CSV table of C-alpha atoms in Angstrom, one decimal:
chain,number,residue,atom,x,y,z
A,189,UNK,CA,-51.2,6.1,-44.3
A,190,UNK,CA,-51.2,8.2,-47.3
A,191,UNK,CA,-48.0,7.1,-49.8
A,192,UNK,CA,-47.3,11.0,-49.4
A,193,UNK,CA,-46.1,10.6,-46.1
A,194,UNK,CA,-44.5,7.6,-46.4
A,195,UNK,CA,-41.1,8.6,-46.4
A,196,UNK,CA,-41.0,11.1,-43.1
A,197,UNK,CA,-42.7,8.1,-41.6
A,198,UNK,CA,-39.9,6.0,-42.4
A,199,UNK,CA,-37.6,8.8,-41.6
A,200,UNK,CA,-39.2,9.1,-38.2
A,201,UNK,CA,-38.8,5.2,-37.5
A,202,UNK,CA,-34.8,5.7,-38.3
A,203,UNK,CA,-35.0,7.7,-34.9
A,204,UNK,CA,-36.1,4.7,-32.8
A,205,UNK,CA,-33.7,1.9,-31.8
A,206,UNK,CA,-36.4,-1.1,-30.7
A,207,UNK,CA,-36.5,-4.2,-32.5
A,208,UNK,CA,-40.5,-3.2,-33.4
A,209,UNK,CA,-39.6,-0.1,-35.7
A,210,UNK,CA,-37.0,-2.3,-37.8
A,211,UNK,CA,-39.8,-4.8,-37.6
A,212,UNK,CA,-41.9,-1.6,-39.0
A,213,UNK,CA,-39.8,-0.7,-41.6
A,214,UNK,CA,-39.0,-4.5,-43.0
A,215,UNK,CA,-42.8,-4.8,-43.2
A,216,UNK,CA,-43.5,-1.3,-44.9
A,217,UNK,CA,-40.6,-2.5,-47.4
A,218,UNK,CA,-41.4,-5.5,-48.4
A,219,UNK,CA,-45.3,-4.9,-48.6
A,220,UNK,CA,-46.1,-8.1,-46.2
A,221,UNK,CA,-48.3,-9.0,-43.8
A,222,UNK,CA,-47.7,-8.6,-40.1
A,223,UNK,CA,-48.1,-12.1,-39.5
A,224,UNK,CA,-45.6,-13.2,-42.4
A,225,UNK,CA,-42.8,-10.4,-40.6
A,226,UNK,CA,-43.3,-11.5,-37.0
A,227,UNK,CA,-43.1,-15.4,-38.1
A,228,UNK,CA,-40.6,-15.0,-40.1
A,229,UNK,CA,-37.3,-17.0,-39.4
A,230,UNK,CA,-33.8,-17.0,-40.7
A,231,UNK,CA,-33.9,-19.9,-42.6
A,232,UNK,CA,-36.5,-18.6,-44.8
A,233,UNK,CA,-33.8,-16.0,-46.0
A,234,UNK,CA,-31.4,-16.3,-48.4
A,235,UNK,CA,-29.1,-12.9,-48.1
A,236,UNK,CA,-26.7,-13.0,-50.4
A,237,UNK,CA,-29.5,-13.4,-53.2
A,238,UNK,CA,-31.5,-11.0,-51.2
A,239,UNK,CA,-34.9,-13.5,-51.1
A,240,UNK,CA,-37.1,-13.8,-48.6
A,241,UNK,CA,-38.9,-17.2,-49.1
A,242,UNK,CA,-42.3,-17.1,-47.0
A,243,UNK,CA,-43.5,-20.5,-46.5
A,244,UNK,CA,-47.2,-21.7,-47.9
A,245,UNK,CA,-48.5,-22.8,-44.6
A,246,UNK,CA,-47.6,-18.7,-43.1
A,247,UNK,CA,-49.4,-17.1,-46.3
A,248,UNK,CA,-52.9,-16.5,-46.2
A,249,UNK,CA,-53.5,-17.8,-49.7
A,250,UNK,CA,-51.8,-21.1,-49.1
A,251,UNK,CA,-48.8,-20.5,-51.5
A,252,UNK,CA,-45.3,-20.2,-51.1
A,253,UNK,CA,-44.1,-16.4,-51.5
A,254,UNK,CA,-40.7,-15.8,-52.7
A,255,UNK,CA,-40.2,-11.9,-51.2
A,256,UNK,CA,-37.2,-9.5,-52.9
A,257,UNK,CA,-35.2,-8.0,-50.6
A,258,UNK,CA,-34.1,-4.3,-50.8
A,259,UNK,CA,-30.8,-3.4,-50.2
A,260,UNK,CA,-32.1,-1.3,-47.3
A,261,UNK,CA,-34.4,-4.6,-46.1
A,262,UNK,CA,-31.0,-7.0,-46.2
A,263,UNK,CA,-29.3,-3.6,-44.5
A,264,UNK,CA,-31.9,-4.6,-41.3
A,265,UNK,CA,-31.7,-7.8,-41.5
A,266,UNK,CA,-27.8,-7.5,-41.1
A,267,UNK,CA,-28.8,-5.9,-38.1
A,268,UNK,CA,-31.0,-8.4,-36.6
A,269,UNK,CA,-29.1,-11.4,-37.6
A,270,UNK,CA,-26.6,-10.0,-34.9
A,271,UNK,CA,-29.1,-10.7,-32.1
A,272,UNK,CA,-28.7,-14.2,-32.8
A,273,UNK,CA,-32.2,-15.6,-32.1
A,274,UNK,CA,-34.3,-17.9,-34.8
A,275,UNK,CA,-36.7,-15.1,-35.8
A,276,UNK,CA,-35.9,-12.3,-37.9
A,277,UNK,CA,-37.3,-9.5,-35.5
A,278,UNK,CA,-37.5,-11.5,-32.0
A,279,UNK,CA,-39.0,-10.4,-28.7
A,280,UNK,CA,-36.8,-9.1,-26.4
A,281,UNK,CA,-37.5,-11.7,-23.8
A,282,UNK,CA,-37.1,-14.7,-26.7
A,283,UNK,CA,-39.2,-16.2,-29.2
A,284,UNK,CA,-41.3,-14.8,-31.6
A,285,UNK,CA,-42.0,-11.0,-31.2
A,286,UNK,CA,-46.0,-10.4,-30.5
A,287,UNK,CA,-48.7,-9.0,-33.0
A,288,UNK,CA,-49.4,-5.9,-31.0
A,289,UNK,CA,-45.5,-5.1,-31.3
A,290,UNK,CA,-45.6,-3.1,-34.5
A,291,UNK,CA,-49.3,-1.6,-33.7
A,292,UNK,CA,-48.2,-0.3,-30.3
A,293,UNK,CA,-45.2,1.3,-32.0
A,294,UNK,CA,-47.6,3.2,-34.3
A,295,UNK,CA,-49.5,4.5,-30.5
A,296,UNK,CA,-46.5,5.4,-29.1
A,297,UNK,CA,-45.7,7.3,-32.1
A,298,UNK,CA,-49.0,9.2,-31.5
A,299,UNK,CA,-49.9,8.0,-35.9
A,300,UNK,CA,-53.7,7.0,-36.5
A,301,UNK,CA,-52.6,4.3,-39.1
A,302,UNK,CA,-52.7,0.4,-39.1
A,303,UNK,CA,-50.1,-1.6,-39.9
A,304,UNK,CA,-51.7,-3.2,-42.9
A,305,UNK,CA,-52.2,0.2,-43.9
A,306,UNK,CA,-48.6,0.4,-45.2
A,307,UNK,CA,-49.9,-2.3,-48.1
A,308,UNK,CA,-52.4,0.0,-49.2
A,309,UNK,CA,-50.1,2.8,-49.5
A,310,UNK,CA,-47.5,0.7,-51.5
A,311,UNK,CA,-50.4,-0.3,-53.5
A,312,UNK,CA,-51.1,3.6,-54.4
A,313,UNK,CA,-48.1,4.3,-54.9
A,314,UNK,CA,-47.5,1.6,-57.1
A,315,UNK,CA,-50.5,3.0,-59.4
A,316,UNK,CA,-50.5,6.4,-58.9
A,317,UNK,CA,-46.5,7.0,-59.0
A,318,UNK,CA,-45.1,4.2,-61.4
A,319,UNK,CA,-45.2,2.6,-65.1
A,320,UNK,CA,-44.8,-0.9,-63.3
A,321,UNK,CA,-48.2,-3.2,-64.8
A,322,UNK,CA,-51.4,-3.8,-62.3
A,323,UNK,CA,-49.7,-7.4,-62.2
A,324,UNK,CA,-46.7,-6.7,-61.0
A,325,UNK,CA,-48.1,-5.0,-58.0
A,326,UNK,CA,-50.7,-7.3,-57.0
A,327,UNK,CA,-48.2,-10.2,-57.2
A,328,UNK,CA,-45.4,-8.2,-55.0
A,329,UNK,CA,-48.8,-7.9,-52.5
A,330,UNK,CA,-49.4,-12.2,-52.9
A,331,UNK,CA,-52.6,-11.7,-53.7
A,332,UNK,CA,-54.5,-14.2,-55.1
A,333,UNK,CA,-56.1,-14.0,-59.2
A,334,UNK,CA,-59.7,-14.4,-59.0
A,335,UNK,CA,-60.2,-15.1,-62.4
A,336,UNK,CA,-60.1,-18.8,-62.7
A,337,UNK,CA,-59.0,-19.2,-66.3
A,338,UNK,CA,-55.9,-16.1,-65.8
A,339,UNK,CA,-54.7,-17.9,-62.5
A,340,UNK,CA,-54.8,-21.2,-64.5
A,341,UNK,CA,-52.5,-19.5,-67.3
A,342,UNK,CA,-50.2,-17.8,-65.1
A,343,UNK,CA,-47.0,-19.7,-64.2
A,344,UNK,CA,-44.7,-17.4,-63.4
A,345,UNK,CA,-44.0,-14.6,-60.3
A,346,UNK,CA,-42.8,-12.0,-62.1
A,347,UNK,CA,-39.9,-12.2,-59.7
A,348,UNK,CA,-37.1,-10.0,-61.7
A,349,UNK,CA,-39.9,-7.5,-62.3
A,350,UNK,CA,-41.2,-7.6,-58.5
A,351,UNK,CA,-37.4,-6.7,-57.5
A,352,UNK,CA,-37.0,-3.7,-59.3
A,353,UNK,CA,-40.5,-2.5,-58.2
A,354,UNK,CA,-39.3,-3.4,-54.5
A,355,UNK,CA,-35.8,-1.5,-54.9
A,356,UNK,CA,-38.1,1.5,-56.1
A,357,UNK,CA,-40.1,1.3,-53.6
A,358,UNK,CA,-37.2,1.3,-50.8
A,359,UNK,CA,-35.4,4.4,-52.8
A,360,UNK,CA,-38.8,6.5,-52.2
A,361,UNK,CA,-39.6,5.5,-48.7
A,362,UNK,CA,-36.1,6.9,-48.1
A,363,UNK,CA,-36.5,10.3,-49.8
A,364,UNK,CA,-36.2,13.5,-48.0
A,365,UNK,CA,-39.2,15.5,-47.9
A,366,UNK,CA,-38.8,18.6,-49.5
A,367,UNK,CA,-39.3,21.4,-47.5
A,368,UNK,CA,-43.1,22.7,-46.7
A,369,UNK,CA,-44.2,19.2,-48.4
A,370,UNK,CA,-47.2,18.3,-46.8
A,371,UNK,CA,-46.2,14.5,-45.6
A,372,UNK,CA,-46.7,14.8,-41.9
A,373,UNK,CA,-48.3,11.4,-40.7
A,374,UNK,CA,-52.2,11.9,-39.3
A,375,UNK,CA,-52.3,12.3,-35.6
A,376,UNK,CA,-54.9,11.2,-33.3
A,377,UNK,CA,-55.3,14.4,-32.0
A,378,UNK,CA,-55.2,15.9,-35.7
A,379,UNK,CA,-57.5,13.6,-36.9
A,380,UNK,CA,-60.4,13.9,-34.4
């Protein structure tokens, strides 16, 4: 989906009340994977320093993540943490919500998109719309360096910097469209 229409997107999810579109909105807010959202447990979080701590063996590099948390991501949380269950976004029989959760979501919806496809928005958006360095971005994606010698001098996670690009990030996937702003997501029937 096009960063554009990020926001009525998001707006649109506020609308629904299933486990799936908080699920949605967790995963278009913190920029992860579908598999490191529907794994995810709650003692991997850490609210009251808003960190989300994904382990190395549920990351596709191998390496521990440590996620910041928006306010508006700890906001849902707060509101799953009341169902009571050991994952973050369960199913509503129990366990571990499916895969197809989020991505049958997006078909109800009637919205051509993947899920993943929320990265590569966040990743536009991240180039085309802010000052925050190429870095930055990449790392709040956990993708890996592939230069050898860079990845060998880089220590750090750029955490502090990661969190303010996450909390601006949150503040525009909650922004009102402005009136005849072309931001509607695609539609199958739109996009045939």
């Amino acid at each position: 989906m096009p960063y554009e229409a990020i926001p009525a997107f998001v707006g649109a999810l506020h609308k629904r009340e299933a486990v799936a579109a908080l699920a949605l909105e967790f995963t278009i807010l913190t920029a992860a994977r579908t598999g490191e959202v529907i794994g995810a447990k709650w003692s991997e979080v850490d609210l009251d320093k808003a960190v989300w701590t994904v382990p190395a063996g549920r990351m596709k590099a191998g390496k521990e993540h440590r996620v910041p948390l928006s306010p508006r991501a700890v906001e849902i949380l707060k509101v799953t943490r009341d169902l009571r269950k050991e994952w973050l976004f369960p199913a509503i029989k129990g366990g571990q919500m499916s895969g197809m959760a989020m991505t049958m979501l997006l078909r109800r919806m009637k919205v051509d998109v993947t899920v993943h496809g929320f990265r590569s928005g966040f990743r536009d958006w991240s180039a085309e719309c802010t000052g925050y360095a190429h870095e930055v971005a990449e790392m709040a994606l956990a993708h890996t360096i592939e230069n050898k010698v860079e990845r060998a001098y880089r220590r750090g996670d750029l955490f502090d910097k990661r969190r303010r690009l996450m909390d601006d990030w949150a503040t525009y996937c909650a922004t009102i469209p402005t009136a005849g702003a072309n931001v509607t997501p695609i539609r199958k029937a739109e996009a045939g």
